PDB file of C-alpha atoms and ligand atoms in Angstrom:
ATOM      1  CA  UNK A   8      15.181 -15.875 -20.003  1.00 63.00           C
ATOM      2  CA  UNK A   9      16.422 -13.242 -22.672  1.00 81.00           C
ATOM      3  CA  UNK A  10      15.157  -9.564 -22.772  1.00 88.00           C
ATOM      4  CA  UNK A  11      12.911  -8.785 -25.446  1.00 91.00           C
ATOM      5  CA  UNK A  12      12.946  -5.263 -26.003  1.00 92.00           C
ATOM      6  CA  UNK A  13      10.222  -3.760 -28.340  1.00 94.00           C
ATOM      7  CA  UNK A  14      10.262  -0.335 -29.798  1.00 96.00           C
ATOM      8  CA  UNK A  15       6.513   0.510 -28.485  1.00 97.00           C
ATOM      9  CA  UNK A  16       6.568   4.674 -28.960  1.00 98.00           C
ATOM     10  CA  UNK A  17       9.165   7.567 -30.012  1.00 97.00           C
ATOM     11  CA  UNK A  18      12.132   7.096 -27.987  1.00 97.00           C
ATOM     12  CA  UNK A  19      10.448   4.767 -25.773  1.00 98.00           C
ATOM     13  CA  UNK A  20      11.064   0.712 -25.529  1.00 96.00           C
ATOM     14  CA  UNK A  21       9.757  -2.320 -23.595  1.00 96.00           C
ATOM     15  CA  UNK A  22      12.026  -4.253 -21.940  1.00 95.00           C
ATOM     16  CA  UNK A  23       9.618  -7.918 -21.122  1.00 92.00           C
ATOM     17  CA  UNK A  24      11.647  -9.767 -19.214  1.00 84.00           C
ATOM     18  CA  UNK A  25       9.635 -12.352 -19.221  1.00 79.00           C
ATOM     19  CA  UNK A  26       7.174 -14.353 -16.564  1.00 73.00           C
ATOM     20  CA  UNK A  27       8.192 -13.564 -12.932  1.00 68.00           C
ATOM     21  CA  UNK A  28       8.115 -17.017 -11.252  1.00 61.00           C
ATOM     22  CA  UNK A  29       6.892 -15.690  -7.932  1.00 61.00           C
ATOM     23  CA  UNK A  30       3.937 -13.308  -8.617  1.00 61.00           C
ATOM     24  CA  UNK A  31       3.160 -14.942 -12.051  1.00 64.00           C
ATOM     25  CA  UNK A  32       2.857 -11.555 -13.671  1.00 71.00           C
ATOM     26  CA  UNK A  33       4.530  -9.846 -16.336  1.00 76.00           C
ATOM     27  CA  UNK A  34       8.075  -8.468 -15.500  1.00 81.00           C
ATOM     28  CA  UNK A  35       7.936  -5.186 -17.794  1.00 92.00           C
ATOM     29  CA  UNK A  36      10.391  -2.183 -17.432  1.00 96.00           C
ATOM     30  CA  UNK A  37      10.616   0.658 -19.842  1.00 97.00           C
ATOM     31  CA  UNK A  38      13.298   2.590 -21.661  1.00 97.00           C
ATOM     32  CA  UNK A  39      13.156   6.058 -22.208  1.00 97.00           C
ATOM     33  CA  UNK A  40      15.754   7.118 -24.861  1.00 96.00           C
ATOM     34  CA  UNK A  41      17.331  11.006 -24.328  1.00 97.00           C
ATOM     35  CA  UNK A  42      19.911  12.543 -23.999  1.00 97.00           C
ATOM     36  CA  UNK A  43      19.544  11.368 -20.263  1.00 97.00           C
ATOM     37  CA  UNK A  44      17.876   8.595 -20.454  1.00 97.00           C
ATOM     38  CA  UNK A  45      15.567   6.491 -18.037  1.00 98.00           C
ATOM     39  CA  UNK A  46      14.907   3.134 -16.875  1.00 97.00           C
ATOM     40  CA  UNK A  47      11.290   2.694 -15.248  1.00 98.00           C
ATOM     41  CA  UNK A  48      10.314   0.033 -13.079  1.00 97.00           C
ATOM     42  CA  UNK A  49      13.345  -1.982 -13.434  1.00 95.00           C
ATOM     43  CA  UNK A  50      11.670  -5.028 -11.677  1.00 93.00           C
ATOM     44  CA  UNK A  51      13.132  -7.324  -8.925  1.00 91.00           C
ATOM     45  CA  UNK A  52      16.888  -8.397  -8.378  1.00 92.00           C
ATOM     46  CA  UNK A  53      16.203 -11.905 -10.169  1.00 89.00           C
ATOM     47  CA  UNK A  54      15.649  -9.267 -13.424  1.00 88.00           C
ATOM     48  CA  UNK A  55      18.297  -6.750 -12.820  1.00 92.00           C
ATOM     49  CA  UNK A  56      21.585  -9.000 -14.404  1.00 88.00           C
ATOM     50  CA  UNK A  57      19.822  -9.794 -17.266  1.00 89.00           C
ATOM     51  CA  UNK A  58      17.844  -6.494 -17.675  1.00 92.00           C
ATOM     52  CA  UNK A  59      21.807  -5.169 -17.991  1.00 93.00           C
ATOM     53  CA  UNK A  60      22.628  -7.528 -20.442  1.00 92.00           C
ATOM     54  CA  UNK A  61      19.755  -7.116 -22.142  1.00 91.00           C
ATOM     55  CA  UNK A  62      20.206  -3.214 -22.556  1.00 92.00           C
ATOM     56  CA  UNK A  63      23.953  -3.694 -23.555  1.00 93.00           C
ATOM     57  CA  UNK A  64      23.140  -5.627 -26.516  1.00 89.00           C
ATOM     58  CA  UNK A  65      20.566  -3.438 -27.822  1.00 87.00           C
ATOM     59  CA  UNK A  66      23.482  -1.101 -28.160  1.00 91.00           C
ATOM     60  CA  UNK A  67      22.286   1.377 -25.367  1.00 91.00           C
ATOM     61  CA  UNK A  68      25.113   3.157 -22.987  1.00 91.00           C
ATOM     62  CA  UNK A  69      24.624   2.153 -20.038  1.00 93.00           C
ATOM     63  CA  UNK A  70      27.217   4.543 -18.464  1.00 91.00           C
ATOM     64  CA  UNK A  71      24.843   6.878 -19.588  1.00 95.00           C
ATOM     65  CA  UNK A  72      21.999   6.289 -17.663  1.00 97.00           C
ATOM     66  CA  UNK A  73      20.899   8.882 -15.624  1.00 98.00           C
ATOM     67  CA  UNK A  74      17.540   7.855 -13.731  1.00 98.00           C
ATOM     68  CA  UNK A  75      15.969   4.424 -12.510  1.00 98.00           C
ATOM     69  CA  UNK A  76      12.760   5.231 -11.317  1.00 98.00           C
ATOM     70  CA  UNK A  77      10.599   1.972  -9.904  1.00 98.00           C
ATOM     71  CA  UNK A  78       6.892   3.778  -9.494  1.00 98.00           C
ATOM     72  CA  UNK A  79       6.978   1.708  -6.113  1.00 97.00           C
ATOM     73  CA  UNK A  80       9.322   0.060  -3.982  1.00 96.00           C
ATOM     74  CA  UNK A  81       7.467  -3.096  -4.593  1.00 94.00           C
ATOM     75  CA  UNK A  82      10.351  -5.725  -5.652  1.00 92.00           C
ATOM     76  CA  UNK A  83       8.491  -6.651  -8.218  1.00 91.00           C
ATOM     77  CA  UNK A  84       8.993  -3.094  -9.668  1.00 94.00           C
ATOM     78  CA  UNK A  85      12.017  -1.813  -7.342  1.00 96.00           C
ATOM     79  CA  UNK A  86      13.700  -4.767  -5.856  1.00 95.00           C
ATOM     80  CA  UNK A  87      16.233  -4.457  -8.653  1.00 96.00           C
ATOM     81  CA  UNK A  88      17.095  -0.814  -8.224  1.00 97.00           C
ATOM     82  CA  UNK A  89      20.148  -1.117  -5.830  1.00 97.00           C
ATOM     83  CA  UNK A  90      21.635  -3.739  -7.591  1.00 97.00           C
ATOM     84  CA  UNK A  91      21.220  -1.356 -10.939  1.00 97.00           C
ATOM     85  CA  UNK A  92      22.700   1.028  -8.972  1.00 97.00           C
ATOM     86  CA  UNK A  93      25.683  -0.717  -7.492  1.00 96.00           C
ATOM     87  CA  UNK A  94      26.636  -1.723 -11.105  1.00 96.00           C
ATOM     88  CA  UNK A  95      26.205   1.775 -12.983  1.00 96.00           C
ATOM     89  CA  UNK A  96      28.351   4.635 -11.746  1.00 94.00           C
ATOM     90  CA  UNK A  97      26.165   7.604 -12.919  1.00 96.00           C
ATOM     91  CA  UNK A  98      21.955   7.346 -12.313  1.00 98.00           C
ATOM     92  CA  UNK A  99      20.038   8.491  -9.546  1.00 98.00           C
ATOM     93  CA  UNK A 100      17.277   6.756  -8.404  1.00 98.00           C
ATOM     94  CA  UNK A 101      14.235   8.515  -7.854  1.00 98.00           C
ATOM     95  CA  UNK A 102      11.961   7.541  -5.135  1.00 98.00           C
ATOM     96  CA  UNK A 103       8.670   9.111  -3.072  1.00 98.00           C
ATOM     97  CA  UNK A 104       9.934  10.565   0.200  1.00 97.00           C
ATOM     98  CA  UNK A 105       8.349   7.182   1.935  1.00 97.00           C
ATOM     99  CA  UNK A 106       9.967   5.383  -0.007  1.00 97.00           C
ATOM    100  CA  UNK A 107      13.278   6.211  -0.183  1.00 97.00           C
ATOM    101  CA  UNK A 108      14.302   5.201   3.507  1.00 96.00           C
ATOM    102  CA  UNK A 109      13.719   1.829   2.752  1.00 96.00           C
ATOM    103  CA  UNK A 110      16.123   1.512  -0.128  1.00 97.00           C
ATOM    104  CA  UNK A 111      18.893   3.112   1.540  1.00 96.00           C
ATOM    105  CA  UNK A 112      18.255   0.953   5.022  1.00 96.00           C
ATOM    106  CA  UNK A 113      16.694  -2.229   3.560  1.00 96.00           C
ATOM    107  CA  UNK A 114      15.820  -4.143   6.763  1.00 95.00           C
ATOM    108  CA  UNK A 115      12.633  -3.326   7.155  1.00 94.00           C
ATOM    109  CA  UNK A 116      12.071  -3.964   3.495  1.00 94.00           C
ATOM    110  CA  UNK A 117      13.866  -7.293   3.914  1.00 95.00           C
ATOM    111  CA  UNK A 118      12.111  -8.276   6.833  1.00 94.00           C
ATOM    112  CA  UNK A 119       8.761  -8.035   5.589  1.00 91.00           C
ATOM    113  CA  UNK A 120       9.933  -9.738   2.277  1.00 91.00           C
ATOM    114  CA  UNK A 121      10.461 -12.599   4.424  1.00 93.00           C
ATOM    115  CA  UNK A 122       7.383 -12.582   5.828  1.00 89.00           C
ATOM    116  CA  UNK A 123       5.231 -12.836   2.780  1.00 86.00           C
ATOM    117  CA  UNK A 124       7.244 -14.436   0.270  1.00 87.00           C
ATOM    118  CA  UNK A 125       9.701 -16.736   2.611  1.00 90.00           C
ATOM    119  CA  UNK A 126      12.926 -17.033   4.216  1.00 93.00           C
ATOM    120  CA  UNK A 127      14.851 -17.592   1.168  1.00 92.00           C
ATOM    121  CA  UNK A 128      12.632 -15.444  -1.142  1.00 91.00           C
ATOM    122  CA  UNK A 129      16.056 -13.805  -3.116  1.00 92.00           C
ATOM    123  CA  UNK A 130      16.195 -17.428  -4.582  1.00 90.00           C
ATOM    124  CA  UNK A 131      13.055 -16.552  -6.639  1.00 86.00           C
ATOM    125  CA  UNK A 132      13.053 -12.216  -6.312  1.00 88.00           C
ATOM    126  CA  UNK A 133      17.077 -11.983  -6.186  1.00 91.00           C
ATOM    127  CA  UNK A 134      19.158  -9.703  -3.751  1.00 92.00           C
ATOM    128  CA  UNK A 135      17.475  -6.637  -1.942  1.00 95.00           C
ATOM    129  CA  UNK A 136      20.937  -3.868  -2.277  1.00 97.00           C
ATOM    130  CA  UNK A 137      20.475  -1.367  -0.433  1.00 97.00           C
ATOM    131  CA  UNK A 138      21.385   2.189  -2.512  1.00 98.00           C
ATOM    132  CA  UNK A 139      23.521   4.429  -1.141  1.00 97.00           C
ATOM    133  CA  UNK A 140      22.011   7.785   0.151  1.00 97.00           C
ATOM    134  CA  UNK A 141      24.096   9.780  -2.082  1.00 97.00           C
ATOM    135  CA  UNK A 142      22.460   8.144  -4.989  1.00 98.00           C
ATOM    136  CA  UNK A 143      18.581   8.727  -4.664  1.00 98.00           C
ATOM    137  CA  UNK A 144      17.131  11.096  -5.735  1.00 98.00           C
ATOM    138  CA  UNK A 145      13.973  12.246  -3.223  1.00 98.00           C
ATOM    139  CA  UNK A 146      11.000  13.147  -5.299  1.00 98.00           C
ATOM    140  CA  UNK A 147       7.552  15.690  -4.841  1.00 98.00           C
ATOM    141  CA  UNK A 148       4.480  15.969  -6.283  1.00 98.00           C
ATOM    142  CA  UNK A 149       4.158  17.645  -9.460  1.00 98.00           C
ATOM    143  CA  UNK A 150       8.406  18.108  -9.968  1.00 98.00           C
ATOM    144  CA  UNK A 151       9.600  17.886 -13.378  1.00 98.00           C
ATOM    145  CA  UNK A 152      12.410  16.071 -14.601  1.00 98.00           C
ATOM    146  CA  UNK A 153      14.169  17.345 -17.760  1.00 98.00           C
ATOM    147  CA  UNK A 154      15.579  14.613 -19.742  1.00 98.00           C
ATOM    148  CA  UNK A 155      16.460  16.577 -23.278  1.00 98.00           C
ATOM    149  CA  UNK A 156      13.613  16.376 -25.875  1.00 97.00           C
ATOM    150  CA  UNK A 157      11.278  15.204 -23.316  1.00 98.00           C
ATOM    151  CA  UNK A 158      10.178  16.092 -19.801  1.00 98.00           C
ATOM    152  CA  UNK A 159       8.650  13.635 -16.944  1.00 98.00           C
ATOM    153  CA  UNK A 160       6.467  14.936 -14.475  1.00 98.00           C
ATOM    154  CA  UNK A 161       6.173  13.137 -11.272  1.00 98.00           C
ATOM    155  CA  UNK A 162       2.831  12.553 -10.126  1.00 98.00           C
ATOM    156  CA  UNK A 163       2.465  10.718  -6.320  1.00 98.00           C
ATOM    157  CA  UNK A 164      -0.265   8.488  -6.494  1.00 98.00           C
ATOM    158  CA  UNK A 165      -0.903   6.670  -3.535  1.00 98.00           C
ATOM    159  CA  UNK A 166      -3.348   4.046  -2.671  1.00 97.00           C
ATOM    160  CA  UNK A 167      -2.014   0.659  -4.025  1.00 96.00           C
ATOM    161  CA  UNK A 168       1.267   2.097  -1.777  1.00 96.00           C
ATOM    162  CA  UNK A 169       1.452   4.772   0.603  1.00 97.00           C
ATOM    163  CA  UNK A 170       4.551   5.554  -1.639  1.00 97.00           C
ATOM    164  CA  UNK A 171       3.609   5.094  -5.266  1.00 98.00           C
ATOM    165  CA  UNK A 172       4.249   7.687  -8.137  1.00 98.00           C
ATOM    166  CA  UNK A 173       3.148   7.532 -11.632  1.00 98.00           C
ATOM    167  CA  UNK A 174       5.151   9.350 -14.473  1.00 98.00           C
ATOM    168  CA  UNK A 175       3.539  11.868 -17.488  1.00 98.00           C
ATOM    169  CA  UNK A 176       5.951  11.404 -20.408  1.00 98.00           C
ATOM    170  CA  UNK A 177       5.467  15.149 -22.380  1.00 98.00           C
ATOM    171  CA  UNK A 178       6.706  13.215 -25.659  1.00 98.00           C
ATOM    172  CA  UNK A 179       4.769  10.409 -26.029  1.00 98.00           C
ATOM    173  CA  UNK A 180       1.511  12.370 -23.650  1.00 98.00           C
ATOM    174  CA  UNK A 181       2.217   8.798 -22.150  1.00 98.00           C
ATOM    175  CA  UNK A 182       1.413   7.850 -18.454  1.00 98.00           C
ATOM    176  CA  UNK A 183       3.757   4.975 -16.533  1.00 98.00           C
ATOM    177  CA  UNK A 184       0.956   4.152 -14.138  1.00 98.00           C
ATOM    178  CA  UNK A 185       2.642   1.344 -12.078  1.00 97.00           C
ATOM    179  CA  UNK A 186       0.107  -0.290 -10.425  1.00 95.00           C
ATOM    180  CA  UNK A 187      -2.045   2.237  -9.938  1.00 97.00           C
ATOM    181  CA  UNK A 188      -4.621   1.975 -12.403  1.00 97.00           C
ATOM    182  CA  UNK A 189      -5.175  -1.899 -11.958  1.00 94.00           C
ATOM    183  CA  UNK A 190      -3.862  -5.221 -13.099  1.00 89.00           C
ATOM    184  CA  UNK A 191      -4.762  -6.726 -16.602  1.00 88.00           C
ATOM    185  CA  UNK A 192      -4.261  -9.824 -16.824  1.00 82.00           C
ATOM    186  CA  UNK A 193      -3.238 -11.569 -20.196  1.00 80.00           C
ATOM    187  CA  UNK A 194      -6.231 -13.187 -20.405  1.00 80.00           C
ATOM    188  CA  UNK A 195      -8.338 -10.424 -19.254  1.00 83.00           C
ATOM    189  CA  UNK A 196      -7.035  -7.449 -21.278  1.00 89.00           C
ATOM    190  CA  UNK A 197      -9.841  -5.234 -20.537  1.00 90.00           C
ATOM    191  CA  UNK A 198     -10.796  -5.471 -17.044  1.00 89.00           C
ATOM    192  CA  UNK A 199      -8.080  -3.700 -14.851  1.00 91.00           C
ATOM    193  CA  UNK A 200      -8.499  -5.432 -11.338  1.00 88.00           C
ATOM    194  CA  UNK A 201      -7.425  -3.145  -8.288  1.00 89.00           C
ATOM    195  CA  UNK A 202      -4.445  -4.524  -6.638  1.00 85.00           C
ATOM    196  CA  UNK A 203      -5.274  -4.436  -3.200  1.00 88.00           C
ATOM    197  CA  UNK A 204      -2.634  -5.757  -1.052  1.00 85.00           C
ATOM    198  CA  UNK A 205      -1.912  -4.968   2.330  1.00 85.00           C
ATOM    199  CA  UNK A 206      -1.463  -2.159   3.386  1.00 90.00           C
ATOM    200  CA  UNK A 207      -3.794  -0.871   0.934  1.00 94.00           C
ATOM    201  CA  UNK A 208      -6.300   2.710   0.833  1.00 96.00           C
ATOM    202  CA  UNK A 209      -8.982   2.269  -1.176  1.00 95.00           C
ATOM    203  CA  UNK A 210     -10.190   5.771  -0.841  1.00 95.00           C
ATOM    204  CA  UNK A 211      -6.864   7.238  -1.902  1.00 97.00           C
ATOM    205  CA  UNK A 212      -6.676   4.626  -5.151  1.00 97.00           C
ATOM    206  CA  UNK A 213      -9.734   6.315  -6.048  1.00 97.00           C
ATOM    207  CA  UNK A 214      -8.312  10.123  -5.664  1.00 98.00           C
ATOM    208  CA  UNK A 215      -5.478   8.679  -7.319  1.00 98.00           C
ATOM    209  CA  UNK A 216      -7.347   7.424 -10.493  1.00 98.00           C
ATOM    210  CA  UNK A 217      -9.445  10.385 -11.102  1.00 98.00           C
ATOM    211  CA  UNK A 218      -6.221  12.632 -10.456  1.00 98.00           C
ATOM    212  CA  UNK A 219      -4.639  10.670 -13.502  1.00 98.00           C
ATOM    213  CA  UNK A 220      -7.517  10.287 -15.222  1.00 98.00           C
ATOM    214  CA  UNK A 221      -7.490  14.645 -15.631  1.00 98.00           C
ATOM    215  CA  UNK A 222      -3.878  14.325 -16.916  1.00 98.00           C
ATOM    216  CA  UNK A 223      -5.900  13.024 -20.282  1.00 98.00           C
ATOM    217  CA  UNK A 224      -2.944  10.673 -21.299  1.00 98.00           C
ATOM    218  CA  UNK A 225      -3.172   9.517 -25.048  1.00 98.00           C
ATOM    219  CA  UNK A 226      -1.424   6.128 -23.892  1.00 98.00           C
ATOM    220  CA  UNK A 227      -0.908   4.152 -20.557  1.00 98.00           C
ATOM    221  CA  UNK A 228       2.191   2.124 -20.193  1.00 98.00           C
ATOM    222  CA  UNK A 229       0.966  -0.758 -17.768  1.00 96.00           C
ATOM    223  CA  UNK A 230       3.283  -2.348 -15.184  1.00 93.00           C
ATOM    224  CA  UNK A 231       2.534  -5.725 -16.253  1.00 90.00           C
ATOM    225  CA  UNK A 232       0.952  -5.395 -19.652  1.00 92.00           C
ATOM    226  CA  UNK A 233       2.343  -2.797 -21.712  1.00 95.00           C
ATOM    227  CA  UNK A 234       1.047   0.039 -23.828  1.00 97.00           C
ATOM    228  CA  UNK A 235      -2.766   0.690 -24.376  1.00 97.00           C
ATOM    229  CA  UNK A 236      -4.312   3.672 -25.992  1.00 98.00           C
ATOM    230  CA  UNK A 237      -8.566   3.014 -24.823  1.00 98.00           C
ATOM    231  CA  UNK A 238      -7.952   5.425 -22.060  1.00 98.00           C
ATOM    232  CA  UNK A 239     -11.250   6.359 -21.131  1.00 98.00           C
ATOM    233  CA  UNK A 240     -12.406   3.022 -21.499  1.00 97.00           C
ATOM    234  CA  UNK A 241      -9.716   1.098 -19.088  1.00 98.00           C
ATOM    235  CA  UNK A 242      -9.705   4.457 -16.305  1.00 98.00           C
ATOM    236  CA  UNK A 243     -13.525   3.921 -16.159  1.00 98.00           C
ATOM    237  CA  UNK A 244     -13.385  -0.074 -15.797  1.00 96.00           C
ATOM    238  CA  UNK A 245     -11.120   0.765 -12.977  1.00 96.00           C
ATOM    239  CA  UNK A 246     -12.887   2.771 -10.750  1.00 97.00           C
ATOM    240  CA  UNK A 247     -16.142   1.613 -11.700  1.00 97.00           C
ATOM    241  CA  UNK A 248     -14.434  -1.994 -10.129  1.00 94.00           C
ATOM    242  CA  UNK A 249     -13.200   0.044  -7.479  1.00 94.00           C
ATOM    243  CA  UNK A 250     -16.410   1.582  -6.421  1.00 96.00           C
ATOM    244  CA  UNK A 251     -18.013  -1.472  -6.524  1.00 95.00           C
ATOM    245  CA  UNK A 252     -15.263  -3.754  -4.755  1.00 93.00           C
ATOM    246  CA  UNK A 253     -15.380  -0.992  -1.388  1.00 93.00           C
ATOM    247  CA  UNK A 254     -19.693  -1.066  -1.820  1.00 95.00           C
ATOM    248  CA  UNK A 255     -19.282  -5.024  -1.057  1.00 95.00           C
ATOM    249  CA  UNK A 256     -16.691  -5.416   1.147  1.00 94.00           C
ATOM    250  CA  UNK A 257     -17.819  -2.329   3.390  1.00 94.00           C
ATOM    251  CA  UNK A 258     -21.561  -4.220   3.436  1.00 95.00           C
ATOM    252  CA  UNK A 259     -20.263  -6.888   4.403  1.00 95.00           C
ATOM    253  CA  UNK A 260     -18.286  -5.975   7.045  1.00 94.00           C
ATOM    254  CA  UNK A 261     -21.176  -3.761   8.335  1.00 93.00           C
ATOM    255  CA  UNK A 262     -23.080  -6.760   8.662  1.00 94.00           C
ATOM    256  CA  UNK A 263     -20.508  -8.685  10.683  1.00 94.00           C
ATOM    257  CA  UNK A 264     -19.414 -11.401   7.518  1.00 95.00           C
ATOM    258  CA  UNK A 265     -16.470 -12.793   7.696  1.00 94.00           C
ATOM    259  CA  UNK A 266     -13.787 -12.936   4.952  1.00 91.00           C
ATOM    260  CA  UNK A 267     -14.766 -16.089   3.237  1.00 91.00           C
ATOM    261  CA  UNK A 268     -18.085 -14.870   2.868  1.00 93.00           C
ATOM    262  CA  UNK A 269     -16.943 -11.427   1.109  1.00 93.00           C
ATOM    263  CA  UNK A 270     -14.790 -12.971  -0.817  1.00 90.00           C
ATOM    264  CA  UNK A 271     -17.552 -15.145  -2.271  1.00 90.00           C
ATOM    265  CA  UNK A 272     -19.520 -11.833  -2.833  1.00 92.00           C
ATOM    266  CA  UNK A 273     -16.976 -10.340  -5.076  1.00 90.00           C
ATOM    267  CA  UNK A 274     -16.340 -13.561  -6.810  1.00 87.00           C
ATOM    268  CA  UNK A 275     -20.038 -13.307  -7.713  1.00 89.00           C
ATOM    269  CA  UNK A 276     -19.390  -9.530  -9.081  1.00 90.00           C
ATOM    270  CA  UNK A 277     -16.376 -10.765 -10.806  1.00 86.00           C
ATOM    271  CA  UNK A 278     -17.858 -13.593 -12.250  1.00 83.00           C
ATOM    272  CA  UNK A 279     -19.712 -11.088 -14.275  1.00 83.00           C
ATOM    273  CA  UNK A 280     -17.074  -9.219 -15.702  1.00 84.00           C
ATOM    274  CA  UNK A 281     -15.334 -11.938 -16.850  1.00 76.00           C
ATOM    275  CA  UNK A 282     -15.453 -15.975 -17.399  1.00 72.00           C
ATOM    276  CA  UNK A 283     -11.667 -16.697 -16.492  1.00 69.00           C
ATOM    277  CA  UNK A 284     -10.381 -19.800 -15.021  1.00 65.00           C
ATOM    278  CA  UNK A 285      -7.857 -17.284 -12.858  1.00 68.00           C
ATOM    279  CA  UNK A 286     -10.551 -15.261 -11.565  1.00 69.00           C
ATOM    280  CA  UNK A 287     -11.073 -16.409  -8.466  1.00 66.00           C
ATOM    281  CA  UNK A 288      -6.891 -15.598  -7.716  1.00 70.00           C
ATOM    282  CA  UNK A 289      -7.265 -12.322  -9.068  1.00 68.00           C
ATOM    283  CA  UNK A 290     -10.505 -11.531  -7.451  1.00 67.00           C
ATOM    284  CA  UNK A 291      -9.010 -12.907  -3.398  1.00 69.00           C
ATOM    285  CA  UNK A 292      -5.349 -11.291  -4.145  1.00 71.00           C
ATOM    286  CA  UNK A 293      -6.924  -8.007  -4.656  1.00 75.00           C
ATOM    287  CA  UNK A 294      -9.478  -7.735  -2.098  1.00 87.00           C
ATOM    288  CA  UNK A 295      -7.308  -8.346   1.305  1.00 87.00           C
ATOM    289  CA  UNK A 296      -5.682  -4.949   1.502  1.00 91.00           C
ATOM    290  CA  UNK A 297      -9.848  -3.320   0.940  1.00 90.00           C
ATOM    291  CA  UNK A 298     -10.931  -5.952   3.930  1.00 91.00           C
ATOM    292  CA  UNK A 299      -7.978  -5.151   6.640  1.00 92.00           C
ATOM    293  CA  UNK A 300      -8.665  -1.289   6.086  1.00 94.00           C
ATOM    294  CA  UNK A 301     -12.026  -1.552   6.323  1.00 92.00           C
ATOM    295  CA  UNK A 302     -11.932  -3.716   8.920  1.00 91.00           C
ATOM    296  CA  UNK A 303      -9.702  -1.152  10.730  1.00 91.00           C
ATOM    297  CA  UNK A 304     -12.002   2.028  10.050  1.00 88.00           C
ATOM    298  CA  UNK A 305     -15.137   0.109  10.476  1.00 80.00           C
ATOM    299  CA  UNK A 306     -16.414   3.348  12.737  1.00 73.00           C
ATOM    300  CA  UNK A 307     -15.792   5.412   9.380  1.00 71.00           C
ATOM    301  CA  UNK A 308     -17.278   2.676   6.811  1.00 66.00           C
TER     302      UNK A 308
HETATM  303 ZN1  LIG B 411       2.907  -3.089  -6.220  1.00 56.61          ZN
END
């Protein structure tokens, strides 16, 4: 499928390339235009070809790109990054500190891909490249990167991943969350679901939400979704979710239920929030990270 790129703030595109067939979400990366400009969460290998062709024809330089920065080394959002890399001579990519071993040595990456999405999962997520050392750029918390008119400020935000960072854009007062601040699904637009795969802290997603709920952004560029400007409204969906997600699943485990059983609890919460015919996906997907690591600090519940 084609890129569609869409001019969605100053200096700052979407690039929707299109369904991903494996985690039936949203492959979105943005395009921040500069004098050094940025590509964020390029997406997995199956997207990086066309994500190239895709920039070339909307007339942007591509020798000129100076940062790729996936917010995670998810391959839905990073997968893609060392094959970017391989074909552009000049960007870094910028990665948390626990994150950027794996890119450069991919095996452990690789392994677990197989794992949970198959043996031959680069048929449907493309080629893991590994990036050479030389080319990542190791970030910390709070650095800012100076891009010409506009800044970024890295901001690590773990919980979803031990190794996630979000991104404050000083030009648009614009936050790339990642998948830090939920999942909204098409057909749920305004009820931002944790994503909590394994391994997954639910305490930390909380830190992390408040911690980017004080940056006061004025818009949130979602992973899979795209721009939204009800700030307050979506950052308080999401924790109040959260908070009621870990109240569930850490009764339940107190009281000795087993999965099935808290699942079926949360489905009943869900089924509150919203009457979707996917709910029942979204509610299981993003409850098995909050049930191993409660299930693991059960002493601490
Ligand atoms: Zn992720």
């Amino acid at each position: 499928m084609a890129v569609q790129i869409r001019n969605v703030a100053r200096d700052t595109y979407l690039l929707d390339c299109g369904r991903d067939p494996f985690f039936s979400t949203s492959n979105i990366a943005y395009f921040l235009d500069d004098e050094m400009p940025v590509l964020i969460d390029p997406g997995s290998g199956a997207a990086a070809a066309e994500l190239l062709d895709g920039m070339s024809q909307m007339g942007i330089d591509l020798q000129k790109l100076s940062y790729i920065i996936p917010t995670h080394i998810h391959l839905d959002h990073g997968g893609g990054a060392g094959y970017l890399a391989q074909h552009l001579s000049k960007p870094k990519v910028v990665l948390h500190p626990k994150g950027a071993a794996h890119m450069t040595d991919t095996s452990v990456l690789v392994r677990g891909a197989r794992l949970i999405f198959g043996q031959d999962f680069e048929q449907s997520l493309g080629q893991v490249v590994p990036i050479p050392r030389e080319r990542v750029h190791v970030a910390s918390d709070g650095e800012v990167i100076r891009l010409g008119k506009r800044e970024i400020r890295i901001i690590f935000s773990p919980g979803h991943a031990a190794h996630h960072i979000a991104l404050f854009d000083s030009l648009t007062n614009g936050l790339f969350c990642g998948d830090a601040l939920g999942f909204l699904a098409e057909s749920m637009p305004d009820i931002p679901f944790p994503v909590g795969l394994s391994p997954f802290d639910p305490r930390a997603y909380v830190q992390t939400i408040d911690k980017l709920a004080a940056l006061r952004p004025e818009v949130i560029f979602y992973a899979h979704h795209g721009p939204r400007t009800e700030v307050d409204q979506l950052i308080g969906k999401v924790k109040e979710i959260c908070l009621a997600f870990d109240d569930i699943i850490r009764r339940g485990i107190m009281s000795g239920e087993d999965d099935q059983h808290i699942s079926q609890h949360i489905l009943d919460y869900s089924s509150g929030l919203a009457q979707q015919a996917e709910l029942p996906v979204f509610a299981r997907v993003g409850i098995s990270g909050y049930i191993q690591y409660y299930r693991n600090h059960r002493n601490n519940c």
